[in-house]
PDB file of N, CA and C in Angstrom:
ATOM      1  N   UNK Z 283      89.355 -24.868 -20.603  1.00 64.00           N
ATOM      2  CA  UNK Z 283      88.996 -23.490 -20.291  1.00 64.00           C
ATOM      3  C   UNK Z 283      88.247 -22.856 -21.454  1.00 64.00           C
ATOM      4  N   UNK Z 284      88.591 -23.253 -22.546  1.00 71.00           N
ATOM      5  CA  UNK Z 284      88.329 -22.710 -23.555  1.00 71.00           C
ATOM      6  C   UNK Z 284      86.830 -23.233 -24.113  1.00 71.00           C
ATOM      7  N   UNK Z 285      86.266 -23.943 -24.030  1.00 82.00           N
ATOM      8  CA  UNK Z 285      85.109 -24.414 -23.661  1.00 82.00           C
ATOM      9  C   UNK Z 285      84.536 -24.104 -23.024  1.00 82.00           C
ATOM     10  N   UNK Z 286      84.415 -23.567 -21.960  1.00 87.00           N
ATOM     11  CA  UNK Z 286      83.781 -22.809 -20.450  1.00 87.00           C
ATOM     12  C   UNK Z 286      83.531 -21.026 -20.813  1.00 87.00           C
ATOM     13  N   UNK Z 287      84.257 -20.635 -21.755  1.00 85.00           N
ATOM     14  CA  UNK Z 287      84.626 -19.809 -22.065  1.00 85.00           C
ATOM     15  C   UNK Z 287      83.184 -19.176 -23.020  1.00 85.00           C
ATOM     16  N   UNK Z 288      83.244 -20.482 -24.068  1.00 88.00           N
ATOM     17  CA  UNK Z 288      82.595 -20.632 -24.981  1.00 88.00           C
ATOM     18  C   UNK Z 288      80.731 -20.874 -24.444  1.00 88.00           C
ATOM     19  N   UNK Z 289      81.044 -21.537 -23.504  1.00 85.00           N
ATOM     20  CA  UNK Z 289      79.655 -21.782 -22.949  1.00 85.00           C
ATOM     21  C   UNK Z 289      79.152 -20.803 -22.399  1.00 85.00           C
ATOM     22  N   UNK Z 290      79.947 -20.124 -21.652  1.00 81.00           N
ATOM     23  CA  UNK Z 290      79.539 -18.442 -21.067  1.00 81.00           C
ATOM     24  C   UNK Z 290      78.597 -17.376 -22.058  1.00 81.00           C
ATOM     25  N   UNK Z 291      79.707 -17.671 -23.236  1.00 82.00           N
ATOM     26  CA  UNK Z 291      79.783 -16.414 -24.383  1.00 82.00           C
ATOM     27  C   UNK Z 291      77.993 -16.405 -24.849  1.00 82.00           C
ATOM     28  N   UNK Z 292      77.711 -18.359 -24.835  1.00 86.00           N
ATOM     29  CA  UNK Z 292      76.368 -17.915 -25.468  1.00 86.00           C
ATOM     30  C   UNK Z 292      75.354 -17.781 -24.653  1.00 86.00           C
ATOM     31  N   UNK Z 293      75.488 -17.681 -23.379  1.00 85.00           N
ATOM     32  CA  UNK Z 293      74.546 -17.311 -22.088  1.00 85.00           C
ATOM     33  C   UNK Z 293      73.117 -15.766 -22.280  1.00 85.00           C
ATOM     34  N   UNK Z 294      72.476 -15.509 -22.507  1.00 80.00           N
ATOM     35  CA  UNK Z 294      71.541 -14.109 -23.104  1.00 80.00           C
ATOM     36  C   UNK Z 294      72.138 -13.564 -21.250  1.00 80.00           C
ATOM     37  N   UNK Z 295      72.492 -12.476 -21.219  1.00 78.00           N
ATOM     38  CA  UNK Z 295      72.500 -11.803 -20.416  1.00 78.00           C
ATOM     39  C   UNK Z 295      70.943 -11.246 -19.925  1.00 78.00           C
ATOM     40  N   UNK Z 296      69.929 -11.107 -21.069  1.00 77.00           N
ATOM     41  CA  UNK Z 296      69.142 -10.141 -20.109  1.00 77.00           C
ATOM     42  C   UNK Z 296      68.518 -10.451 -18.995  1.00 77.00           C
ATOM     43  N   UNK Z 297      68.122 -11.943 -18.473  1.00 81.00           N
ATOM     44  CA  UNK Z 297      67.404 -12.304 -17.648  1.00 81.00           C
ATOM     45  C   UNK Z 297      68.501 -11.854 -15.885  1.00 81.00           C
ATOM     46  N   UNK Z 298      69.940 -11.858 -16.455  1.00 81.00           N
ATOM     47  CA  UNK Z 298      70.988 -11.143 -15.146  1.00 81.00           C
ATOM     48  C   UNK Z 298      70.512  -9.540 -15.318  1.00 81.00           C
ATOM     49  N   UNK Z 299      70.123  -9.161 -16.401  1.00 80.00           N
ATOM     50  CA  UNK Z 299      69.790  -7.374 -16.137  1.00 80.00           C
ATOM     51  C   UNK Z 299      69.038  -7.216 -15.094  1.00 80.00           C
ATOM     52  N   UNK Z 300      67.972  -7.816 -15.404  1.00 81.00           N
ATOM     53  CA  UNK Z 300      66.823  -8.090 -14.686  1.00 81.00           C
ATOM     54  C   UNK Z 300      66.609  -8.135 -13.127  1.00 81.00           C
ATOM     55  N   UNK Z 301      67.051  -9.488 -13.365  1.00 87.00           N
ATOM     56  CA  UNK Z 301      67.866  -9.479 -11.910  1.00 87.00           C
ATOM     57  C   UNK Z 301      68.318  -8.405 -10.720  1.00 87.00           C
ATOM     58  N   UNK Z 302      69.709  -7.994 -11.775  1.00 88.00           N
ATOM     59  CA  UNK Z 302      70.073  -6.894 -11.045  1.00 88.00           C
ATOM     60  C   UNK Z 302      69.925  -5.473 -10.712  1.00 88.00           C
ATOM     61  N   UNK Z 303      68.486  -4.788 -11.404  1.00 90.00           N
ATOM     62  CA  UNK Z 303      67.667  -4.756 -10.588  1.00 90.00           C
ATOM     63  C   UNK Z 303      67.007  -4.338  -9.414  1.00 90.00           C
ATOM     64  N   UNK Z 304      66.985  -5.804  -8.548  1.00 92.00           N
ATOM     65  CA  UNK Z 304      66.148  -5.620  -7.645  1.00 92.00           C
ATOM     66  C   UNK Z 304      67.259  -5.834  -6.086  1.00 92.00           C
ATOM     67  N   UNK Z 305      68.184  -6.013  -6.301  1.00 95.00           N
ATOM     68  CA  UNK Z 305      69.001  -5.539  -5.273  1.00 95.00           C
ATOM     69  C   UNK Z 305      69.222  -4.035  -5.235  1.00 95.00           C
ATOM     70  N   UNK Z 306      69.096  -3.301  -6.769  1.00 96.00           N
ATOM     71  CA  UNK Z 306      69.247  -1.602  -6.508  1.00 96.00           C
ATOM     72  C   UNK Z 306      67.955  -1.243  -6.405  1.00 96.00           C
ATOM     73  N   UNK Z 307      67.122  -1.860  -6.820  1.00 96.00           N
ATOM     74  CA  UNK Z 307      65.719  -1.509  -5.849  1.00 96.00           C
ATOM     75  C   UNK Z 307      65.749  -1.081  -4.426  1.00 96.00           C
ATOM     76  N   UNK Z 308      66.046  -2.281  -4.085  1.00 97.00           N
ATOM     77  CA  UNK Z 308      66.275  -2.509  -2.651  1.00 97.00           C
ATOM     78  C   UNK Z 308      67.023  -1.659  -1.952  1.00 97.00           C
ATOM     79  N   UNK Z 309      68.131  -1.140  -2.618  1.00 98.00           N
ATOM     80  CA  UNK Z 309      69.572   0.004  -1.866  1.00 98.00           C
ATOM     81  C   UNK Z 309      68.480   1.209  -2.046  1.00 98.00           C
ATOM     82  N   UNK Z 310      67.468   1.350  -3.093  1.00 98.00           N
ATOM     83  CA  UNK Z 310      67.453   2.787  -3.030  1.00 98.00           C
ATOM     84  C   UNK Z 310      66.570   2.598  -1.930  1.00 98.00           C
ATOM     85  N   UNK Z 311      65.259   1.869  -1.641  1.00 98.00           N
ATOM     86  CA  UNK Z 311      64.386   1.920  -0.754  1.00 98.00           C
ATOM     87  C   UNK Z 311      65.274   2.521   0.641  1.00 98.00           C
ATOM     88  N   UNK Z 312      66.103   1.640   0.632  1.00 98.00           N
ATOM     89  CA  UNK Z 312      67.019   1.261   1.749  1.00 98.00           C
ATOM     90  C   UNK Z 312      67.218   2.738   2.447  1.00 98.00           C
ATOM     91  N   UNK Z 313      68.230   3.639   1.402  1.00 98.00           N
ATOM     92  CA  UNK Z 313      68.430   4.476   0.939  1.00 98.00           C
ATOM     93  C   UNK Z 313      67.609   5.773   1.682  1.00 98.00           C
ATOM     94  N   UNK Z 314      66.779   5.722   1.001  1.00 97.00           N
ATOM     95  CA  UNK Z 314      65.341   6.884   1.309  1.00 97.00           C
ATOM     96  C   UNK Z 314      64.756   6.170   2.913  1.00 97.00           C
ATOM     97  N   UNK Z 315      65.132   5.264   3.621  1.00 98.00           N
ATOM     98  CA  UNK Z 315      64.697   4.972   4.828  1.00 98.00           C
ATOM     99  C   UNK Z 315      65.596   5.473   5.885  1.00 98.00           C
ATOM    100  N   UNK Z 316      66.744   5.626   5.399  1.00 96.00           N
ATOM    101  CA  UNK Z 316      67.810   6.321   6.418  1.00 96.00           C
ATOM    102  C   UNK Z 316      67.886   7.978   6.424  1.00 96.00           C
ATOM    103  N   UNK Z 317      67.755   7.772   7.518  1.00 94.00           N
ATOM    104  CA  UNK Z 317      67.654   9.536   8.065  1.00 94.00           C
ATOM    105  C   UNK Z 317      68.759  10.667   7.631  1.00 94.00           C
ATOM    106  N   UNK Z 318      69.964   9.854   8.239  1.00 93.00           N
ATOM    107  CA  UNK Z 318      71.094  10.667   7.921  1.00 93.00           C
ATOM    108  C   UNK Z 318      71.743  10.724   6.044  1.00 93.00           C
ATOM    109  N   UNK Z 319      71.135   9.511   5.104  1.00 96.00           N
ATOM    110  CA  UNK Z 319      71.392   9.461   3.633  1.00 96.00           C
ATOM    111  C   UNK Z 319      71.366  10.901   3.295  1.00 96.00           C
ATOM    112  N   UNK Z 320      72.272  10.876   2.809  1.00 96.00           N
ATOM    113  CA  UNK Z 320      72.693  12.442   1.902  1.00 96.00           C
ATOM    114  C   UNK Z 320      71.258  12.578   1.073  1.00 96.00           C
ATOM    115  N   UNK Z 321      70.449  13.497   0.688  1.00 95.00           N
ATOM    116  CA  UNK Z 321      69.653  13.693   0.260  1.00 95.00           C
ATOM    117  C   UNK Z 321      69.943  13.912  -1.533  1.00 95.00           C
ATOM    118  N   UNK Z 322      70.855  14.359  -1.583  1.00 95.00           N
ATOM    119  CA  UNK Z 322      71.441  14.889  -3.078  1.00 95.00           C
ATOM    120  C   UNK Z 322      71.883  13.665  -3.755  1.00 95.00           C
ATOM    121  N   UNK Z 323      72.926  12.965  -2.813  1.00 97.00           N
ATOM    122  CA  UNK Z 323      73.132  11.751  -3.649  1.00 97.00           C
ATOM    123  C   UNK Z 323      72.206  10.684  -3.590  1.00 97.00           C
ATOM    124  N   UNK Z 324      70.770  10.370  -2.698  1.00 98.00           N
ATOM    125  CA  UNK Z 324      70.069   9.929  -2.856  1.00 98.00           C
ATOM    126  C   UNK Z 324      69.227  10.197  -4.653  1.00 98.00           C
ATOM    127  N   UNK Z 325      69.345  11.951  -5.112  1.00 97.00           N
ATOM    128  CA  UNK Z 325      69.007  11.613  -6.493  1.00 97.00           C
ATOM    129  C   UNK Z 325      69.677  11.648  -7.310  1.00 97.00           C
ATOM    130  N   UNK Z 326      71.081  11.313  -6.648  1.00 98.00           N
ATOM    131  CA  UNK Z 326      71.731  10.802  -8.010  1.00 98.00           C
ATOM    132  C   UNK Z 326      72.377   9.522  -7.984  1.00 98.00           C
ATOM    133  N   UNK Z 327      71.686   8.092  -7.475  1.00 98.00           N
ATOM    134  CA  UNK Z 327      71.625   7.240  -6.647  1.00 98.00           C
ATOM    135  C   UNK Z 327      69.851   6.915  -8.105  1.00 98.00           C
ATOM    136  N   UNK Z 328      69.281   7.656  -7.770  1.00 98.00           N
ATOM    137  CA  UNK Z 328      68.071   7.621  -8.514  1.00 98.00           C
ATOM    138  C   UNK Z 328      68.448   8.238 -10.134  1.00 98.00           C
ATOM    139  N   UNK Z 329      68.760   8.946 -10.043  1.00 97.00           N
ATOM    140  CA  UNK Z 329      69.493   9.327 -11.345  1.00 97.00           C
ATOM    141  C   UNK Z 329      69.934   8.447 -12.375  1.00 97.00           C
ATOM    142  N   UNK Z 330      70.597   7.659 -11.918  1.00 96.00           N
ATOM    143  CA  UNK Z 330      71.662   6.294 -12.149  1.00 96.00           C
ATOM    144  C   UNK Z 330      70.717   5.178 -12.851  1.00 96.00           C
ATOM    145  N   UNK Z 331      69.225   5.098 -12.141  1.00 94.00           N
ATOM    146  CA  UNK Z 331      68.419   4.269 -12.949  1.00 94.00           C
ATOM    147  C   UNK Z 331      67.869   4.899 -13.748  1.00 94.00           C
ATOM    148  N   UNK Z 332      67.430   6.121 -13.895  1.00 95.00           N
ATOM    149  CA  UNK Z 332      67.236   6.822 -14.775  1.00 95.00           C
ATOM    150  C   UNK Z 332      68.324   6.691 -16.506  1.00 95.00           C
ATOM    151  N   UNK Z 333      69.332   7.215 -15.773  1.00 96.00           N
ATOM    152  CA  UNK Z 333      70.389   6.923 -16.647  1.00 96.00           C
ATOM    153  C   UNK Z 333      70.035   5.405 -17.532  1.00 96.00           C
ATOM    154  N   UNK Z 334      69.765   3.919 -16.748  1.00 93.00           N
ATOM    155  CA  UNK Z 334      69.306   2.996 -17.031  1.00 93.00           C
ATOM    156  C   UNK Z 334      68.176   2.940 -18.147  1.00 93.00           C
ATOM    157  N   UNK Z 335      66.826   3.638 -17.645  1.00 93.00           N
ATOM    158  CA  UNK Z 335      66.255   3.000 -18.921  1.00 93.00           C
ATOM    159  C   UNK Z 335      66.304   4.582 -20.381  1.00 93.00           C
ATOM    160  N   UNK Z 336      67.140   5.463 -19.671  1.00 95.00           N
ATOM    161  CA  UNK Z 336      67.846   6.145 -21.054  1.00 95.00           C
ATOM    162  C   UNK Z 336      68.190   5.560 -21.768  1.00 95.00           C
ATOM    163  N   UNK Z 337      69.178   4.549 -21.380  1.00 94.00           N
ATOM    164  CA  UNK Z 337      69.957   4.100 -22.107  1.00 94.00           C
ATOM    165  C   UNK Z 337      69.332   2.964 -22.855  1.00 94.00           C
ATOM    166  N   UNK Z 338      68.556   2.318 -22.118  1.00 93.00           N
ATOM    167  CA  UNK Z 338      68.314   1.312 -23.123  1.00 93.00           C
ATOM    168  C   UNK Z 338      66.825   1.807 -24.514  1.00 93.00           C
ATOM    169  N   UNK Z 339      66.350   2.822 -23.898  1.00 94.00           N
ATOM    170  CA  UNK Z 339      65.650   3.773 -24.380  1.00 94.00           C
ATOM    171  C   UNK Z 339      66.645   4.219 -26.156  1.00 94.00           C
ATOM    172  N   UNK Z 340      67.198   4.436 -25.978  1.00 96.00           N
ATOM    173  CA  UNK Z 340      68.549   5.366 -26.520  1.00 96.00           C
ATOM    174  C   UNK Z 340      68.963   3.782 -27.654  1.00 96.00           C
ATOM    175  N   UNK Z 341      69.197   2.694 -27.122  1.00 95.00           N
ATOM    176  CA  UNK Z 341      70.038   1.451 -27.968  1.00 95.00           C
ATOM    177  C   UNK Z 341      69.217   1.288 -28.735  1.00 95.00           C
ATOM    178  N   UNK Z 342      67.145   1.153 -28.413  1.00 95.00           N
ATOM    179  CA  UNK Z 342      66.290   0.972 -28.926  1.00 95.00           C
ATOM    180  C   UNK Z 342      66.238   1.740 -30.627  1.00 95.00           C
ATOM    181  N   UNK Z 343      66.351   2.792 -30.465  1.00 96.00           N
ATOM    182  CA  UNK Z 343      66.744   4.241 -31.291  1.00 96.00           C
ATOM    183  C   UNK Z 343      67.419   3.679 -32.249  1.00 96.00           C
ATOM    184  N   UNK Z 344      68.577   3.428 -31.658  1.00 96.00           N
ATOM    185  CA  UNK Z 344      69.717   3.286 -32.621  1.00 96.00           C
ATOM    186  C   UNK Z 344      69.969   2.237 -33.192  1.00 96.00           C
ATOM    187  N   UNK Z 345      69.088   1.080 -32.664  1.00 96.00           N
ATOM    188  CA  UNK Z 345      69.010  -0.801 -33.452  1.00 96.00           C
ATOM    189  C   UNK Z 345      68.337  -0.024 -34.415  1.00 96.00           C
ATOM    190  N   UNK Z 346      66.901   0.712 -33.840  1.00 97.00           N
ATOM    191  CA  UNK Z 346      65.657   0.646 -34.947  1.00 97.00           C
ATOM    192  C   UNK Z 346      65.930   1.704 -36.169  1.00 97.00           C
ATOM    193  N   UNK Z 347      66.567   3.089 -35.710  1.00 97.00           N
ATOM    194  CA  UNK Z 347      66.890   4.257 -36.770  1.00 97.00           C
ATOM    195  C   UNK Z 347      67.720   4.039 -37.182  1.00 97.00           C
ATOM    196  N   UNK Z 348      68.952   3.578 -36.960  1.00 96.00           N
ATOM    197  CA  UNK Z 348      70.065   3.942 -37.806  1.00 96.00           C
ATOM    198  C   UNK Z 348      71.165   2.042 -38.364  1.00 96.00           C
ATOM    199  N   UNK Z 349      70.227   1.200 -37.432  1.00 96.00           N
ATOM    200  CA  UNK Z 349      70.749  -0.125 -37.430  1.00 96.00           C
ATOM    201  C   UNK Z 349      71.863  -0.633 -37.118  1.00 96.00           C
ATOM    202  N   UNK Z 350      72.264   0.336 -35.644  1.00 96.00           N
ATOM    203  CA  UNK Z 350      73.430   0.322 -35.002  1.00 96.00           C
ATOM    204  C   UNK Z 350      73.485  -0.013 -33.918  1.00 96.00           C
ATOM    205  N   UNK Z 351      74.611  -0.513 -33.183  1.00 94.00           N
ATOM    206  CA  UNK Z 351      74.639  -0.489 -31.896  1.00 94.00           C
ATOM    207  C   UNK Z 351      74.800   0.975 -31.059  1.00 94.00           C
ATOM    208  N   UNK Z 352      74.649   1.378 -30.021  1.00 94.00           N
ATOM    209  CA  UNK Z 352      74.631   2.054 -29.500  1.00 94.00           C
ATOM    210  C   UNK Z 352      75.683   3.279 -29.292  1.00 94.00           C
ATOM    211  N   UNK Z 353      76.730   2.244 -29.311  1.00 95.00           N
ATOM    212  CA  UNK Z 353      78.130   2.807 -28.943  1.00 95.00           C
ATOM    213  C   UNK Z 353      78.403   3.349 -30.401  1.00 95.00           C
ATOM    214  N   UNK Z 354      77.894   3.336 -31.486  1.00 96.00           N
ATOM    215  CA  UNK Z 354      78.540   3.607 -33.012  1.00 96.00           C
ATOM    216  C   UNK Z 354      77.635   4.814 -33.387  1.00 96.00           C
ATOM    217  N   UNK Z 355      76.585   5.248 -32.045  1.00 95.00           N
ATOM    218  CA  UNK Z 355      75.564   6.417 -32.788  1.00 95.00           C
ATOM    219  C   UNK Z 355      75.718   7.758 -31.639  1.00 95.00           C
ATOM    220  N   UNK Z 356      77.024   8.203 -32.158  1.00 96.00           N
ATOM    221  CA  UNK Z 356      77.610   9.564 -31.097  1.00 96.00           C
ATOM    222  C   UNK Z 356      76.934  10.103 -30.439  1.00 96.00           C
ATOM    223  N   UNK Z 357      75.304  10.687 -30.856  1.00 95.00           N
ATOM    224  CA  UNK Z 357      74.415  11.935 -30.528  1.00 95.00           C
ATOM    225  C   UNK Z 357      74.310  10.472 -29.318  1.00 95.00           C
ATOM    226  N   UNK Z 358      73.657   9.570 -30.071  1.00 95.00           N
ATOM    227  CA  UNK Z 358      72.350   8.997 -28.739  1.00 95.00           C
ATOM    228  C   UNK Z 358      73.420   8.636 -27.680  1.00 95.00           C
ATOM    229  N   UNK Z 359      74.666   8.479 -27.740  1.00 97.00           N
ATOM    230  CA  UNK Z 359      75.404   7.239 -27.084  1.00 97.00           C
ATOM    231  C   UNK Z 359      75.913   8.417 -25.698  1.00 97.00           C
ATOM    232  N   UNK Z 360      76.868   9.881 -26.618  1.00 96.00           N
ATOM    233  CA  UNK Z 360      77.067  11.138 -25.710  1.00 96.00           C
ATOM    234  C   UNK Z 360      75.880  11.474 -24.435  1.00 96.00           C
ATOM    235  N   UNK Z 361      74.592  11.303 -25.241  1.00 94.00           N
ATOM    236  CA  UNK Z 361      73.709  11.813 -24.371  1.00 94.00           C
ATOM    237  C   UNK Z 361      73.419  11.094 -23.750  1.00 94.00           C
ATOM    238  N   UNK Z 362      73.011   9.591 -23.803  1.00 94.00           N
ATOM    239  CA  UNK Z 362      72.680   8.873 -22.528  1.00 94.00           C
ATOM    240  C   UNK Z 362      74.184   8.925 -21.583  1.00 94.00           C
ATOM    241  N   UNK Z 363      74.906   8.529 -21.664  1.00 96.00           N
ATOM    242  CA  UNK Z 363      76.828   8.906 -21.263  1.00 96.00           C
ATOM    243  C   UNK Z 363      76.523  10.205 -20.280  1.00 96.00           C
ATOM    244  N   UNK Z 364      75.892  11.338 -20.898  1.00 96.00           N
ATOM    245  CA  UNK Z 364      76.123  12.552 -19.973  1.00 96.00           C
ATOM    246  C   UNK Z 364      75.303  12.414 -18.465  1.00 96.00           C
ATOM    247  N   UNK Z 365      73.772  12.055 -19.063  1.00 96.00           N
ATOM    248  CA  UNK Z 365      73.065  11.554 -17.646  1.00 96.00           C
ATOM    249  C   UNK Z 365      73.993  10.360 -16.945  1.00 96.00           C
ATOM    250  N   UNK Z 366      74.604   9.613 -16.687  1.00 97.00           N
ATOM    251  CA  UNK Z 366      75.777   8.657 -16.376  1.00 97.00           C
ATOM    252  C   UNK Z 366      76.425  10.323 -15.084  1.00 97.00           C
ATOM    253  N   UNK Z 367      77.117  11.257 -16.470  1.00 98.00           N
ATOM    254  CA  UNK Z 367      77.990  11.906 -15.446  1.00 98.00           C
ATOM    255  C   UNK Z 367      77.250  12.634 -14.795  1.00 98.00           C
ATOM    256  N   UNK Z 368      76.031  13.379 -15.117  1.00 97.00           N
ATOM    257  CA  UNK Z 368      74.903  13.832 -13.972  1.00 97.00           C
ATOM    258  C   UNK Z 368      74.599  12.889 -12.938  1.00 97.00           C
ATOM    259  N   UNK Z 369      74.718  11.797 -12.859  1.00 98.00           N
ATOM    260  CA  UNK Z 369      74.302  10.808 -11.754  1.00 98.00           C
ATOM    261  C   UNK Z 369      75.431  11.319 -10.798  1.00 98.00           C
ATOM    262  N   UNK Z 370      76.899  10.879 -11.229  1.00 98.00           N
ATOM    263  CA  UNK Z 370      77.664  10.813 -10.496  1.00 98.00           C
ATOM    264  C   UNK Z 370      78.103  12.023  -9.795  1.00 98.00           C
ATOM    265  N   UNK Z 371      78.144  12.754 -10.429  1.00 97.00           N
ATOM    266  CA  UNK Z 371      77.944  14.279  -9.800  1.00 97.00           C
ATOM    267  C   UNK Z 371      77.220  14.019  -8.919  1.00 97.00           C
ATOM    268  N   UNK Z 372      76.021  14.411  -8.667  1.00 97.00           N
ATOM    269  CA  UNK Z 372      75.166  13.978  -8.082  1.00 97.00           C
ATOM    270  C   UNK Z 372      75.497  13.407  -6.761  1.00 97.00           C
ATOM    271  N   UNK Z 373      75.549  12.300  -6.825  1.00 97.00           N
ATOM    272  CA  UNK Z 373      76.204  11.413  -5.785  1.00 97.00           C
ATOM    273  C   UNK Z 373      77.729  11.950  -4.851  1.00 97.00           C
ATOM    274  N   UNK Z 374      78.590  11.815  -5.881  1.00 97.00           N
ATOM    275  CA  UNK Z 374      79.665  12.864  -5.034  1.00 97.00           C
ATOM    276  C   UNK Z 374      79.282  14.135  -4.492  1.00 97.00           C
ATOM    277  N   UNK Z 375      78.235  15.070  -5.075  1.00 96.00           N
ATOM    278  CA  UNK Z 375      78.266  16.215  -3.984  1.00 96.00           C
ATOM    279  C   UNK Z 375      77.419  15.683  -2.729  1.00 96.00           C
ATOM    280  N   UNK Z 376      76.668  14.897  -2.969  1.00 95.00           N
ATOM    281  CA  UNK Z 376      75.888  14.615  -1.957  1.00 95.00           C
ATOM    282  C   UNK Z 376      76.770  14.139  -0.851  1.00 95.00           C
ATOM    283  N   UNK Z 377      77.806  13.191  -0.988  1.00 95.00           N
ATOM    284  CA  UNK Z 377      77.958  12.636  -0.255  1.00 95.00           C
ATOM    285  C   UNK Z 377      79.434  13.597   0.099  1.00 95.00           C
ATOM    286  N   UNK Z 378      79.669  14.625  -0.173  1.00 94.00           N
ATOM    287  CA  UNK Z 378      80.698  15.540   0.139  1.00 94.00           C
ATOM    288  C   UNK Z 378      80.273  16.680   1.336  1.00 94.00           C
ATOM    289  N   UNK Z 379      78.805  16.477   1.177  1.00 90.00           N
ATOM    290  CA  UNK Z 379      77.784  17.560   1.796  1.00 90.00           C
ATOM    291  C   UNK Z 379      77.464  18.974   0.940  1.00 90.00           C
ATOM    292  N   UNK Z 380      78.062  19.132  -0.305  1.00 81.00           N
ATOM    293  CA  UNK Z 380      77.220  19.935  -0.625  1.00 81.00           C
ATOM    294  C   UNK Z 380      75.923  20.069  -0.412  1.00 81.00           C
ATOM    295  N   UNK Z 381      75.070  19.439  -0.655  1.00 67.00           N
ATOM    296  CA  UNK Z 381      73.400  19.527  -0.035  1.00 67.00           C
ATOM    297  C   UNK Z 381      73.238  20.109   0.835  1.00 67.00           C
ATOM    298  N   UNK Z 382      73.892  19.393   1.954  1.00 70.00           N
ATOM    299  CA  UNK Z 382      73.367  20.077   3.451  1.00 70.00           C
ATOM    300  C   UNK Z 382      73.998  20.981   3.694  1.00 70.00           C
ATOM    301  N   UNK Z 383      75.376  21.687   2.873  1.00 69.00           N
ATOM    302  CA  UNK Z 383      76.073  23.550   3.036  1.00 69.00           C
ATOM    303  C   UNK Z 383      74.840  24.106   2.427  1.00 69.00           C
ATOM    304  N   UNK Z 384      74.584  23.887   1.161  1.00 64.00           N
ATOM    305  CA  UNK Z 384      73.451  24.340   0.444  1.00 64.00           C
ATOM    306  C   UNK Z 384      72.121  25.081   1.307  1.00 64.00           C
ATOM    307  N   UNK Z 385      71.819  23.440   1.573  1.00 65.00           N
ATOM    308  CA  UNK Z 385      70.662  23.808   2.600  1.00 65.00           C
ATOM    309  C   UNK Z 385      70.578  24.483   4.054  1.00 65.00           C
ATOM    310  N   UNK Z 386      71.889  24.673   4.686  1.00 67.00           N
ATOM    311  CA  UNK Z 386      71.971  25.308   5.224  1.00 67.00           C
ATOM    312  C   UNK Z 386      71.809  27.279   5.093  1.00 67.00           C
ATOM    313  N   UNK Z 387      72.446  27.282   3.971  1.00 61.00           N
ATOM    314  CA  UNK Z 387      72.293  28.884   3.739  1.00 61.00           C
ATOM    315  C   UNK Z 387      70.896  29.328   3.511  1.00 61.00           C
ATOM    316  N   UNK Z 388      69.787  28.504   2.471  1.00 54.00           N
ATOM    317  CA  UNK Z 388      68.986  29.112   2.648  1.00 54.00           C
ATOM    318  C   UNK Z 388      67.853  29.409   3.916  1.00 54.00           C
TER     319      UNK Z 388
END
C-alpha cells in the first residue's frame, strides 16, 4: 500500500486541473440552456470559476512576491476565499428563489 501511496504522491496534478475543467464547462453551458435554471445561481455557478482563476491568479502573487504558498499569505489567500463565499451565496439564493421573489417585485 505504501508504495501505491508513494507513486500517487509524485503524480503533477495539473494536467487533472485541466481536465476538470471541461466537464464544468460543460454544466455551465448546460446550465444557461435550461429554461427553468435559477438565473442567480447560474452566476454564482459562474462565479465559482471566477473564483478559479482568482485564485490561481492570487498563488501566482504569492510564489512570486512574497515566496509563499498561498495559504501562508492572509490578504491574498482571505480574498480569493471571500469570492469562494460570494459564489456560494450566490448559488444558494438562486436556488432558494430569491432571484425570481426579486424579480418579481420589480
Amino acid at each position: 500500500m505504501g508504495g501505491v501511496l508513494s507513486a500517487l504522491a509524485k503524480i503533477d496534478p495539473s494536467p487533472l486541473f485541466v481536465l476538470s475543467l471541461l466537464p464544468y464547462l460543460a454544466f455551465l453551458w448546460w446550465a444557461s440552456q435550461v429554461e427553468g435554471f435559477p438565473k442567480l445561481a447560474l452566476r454564482g455557478f459562474q462565479c465559482t470559476l471566477l473564483f478559479v482563476g482568482v485564485t490561481i491568479g492570487a498563488a501566482i502573487v504569492a510564489q512570486l512576491r512574497y515566496g509563499e504558498l498561498l495559504a501562508n499569505v492572509d490578504a491574498l489567500h482571505g480574498g480569493a476565499e471571500s469570492l469562494l463565499t460570494v459564489s456560494n451565496l450566490l448559488v444558494v439564493l438562486g436556488f432558494s428563489g430569491f432571484g425570481a421573489a426579486l424579480g418579481r417585485r420589480q
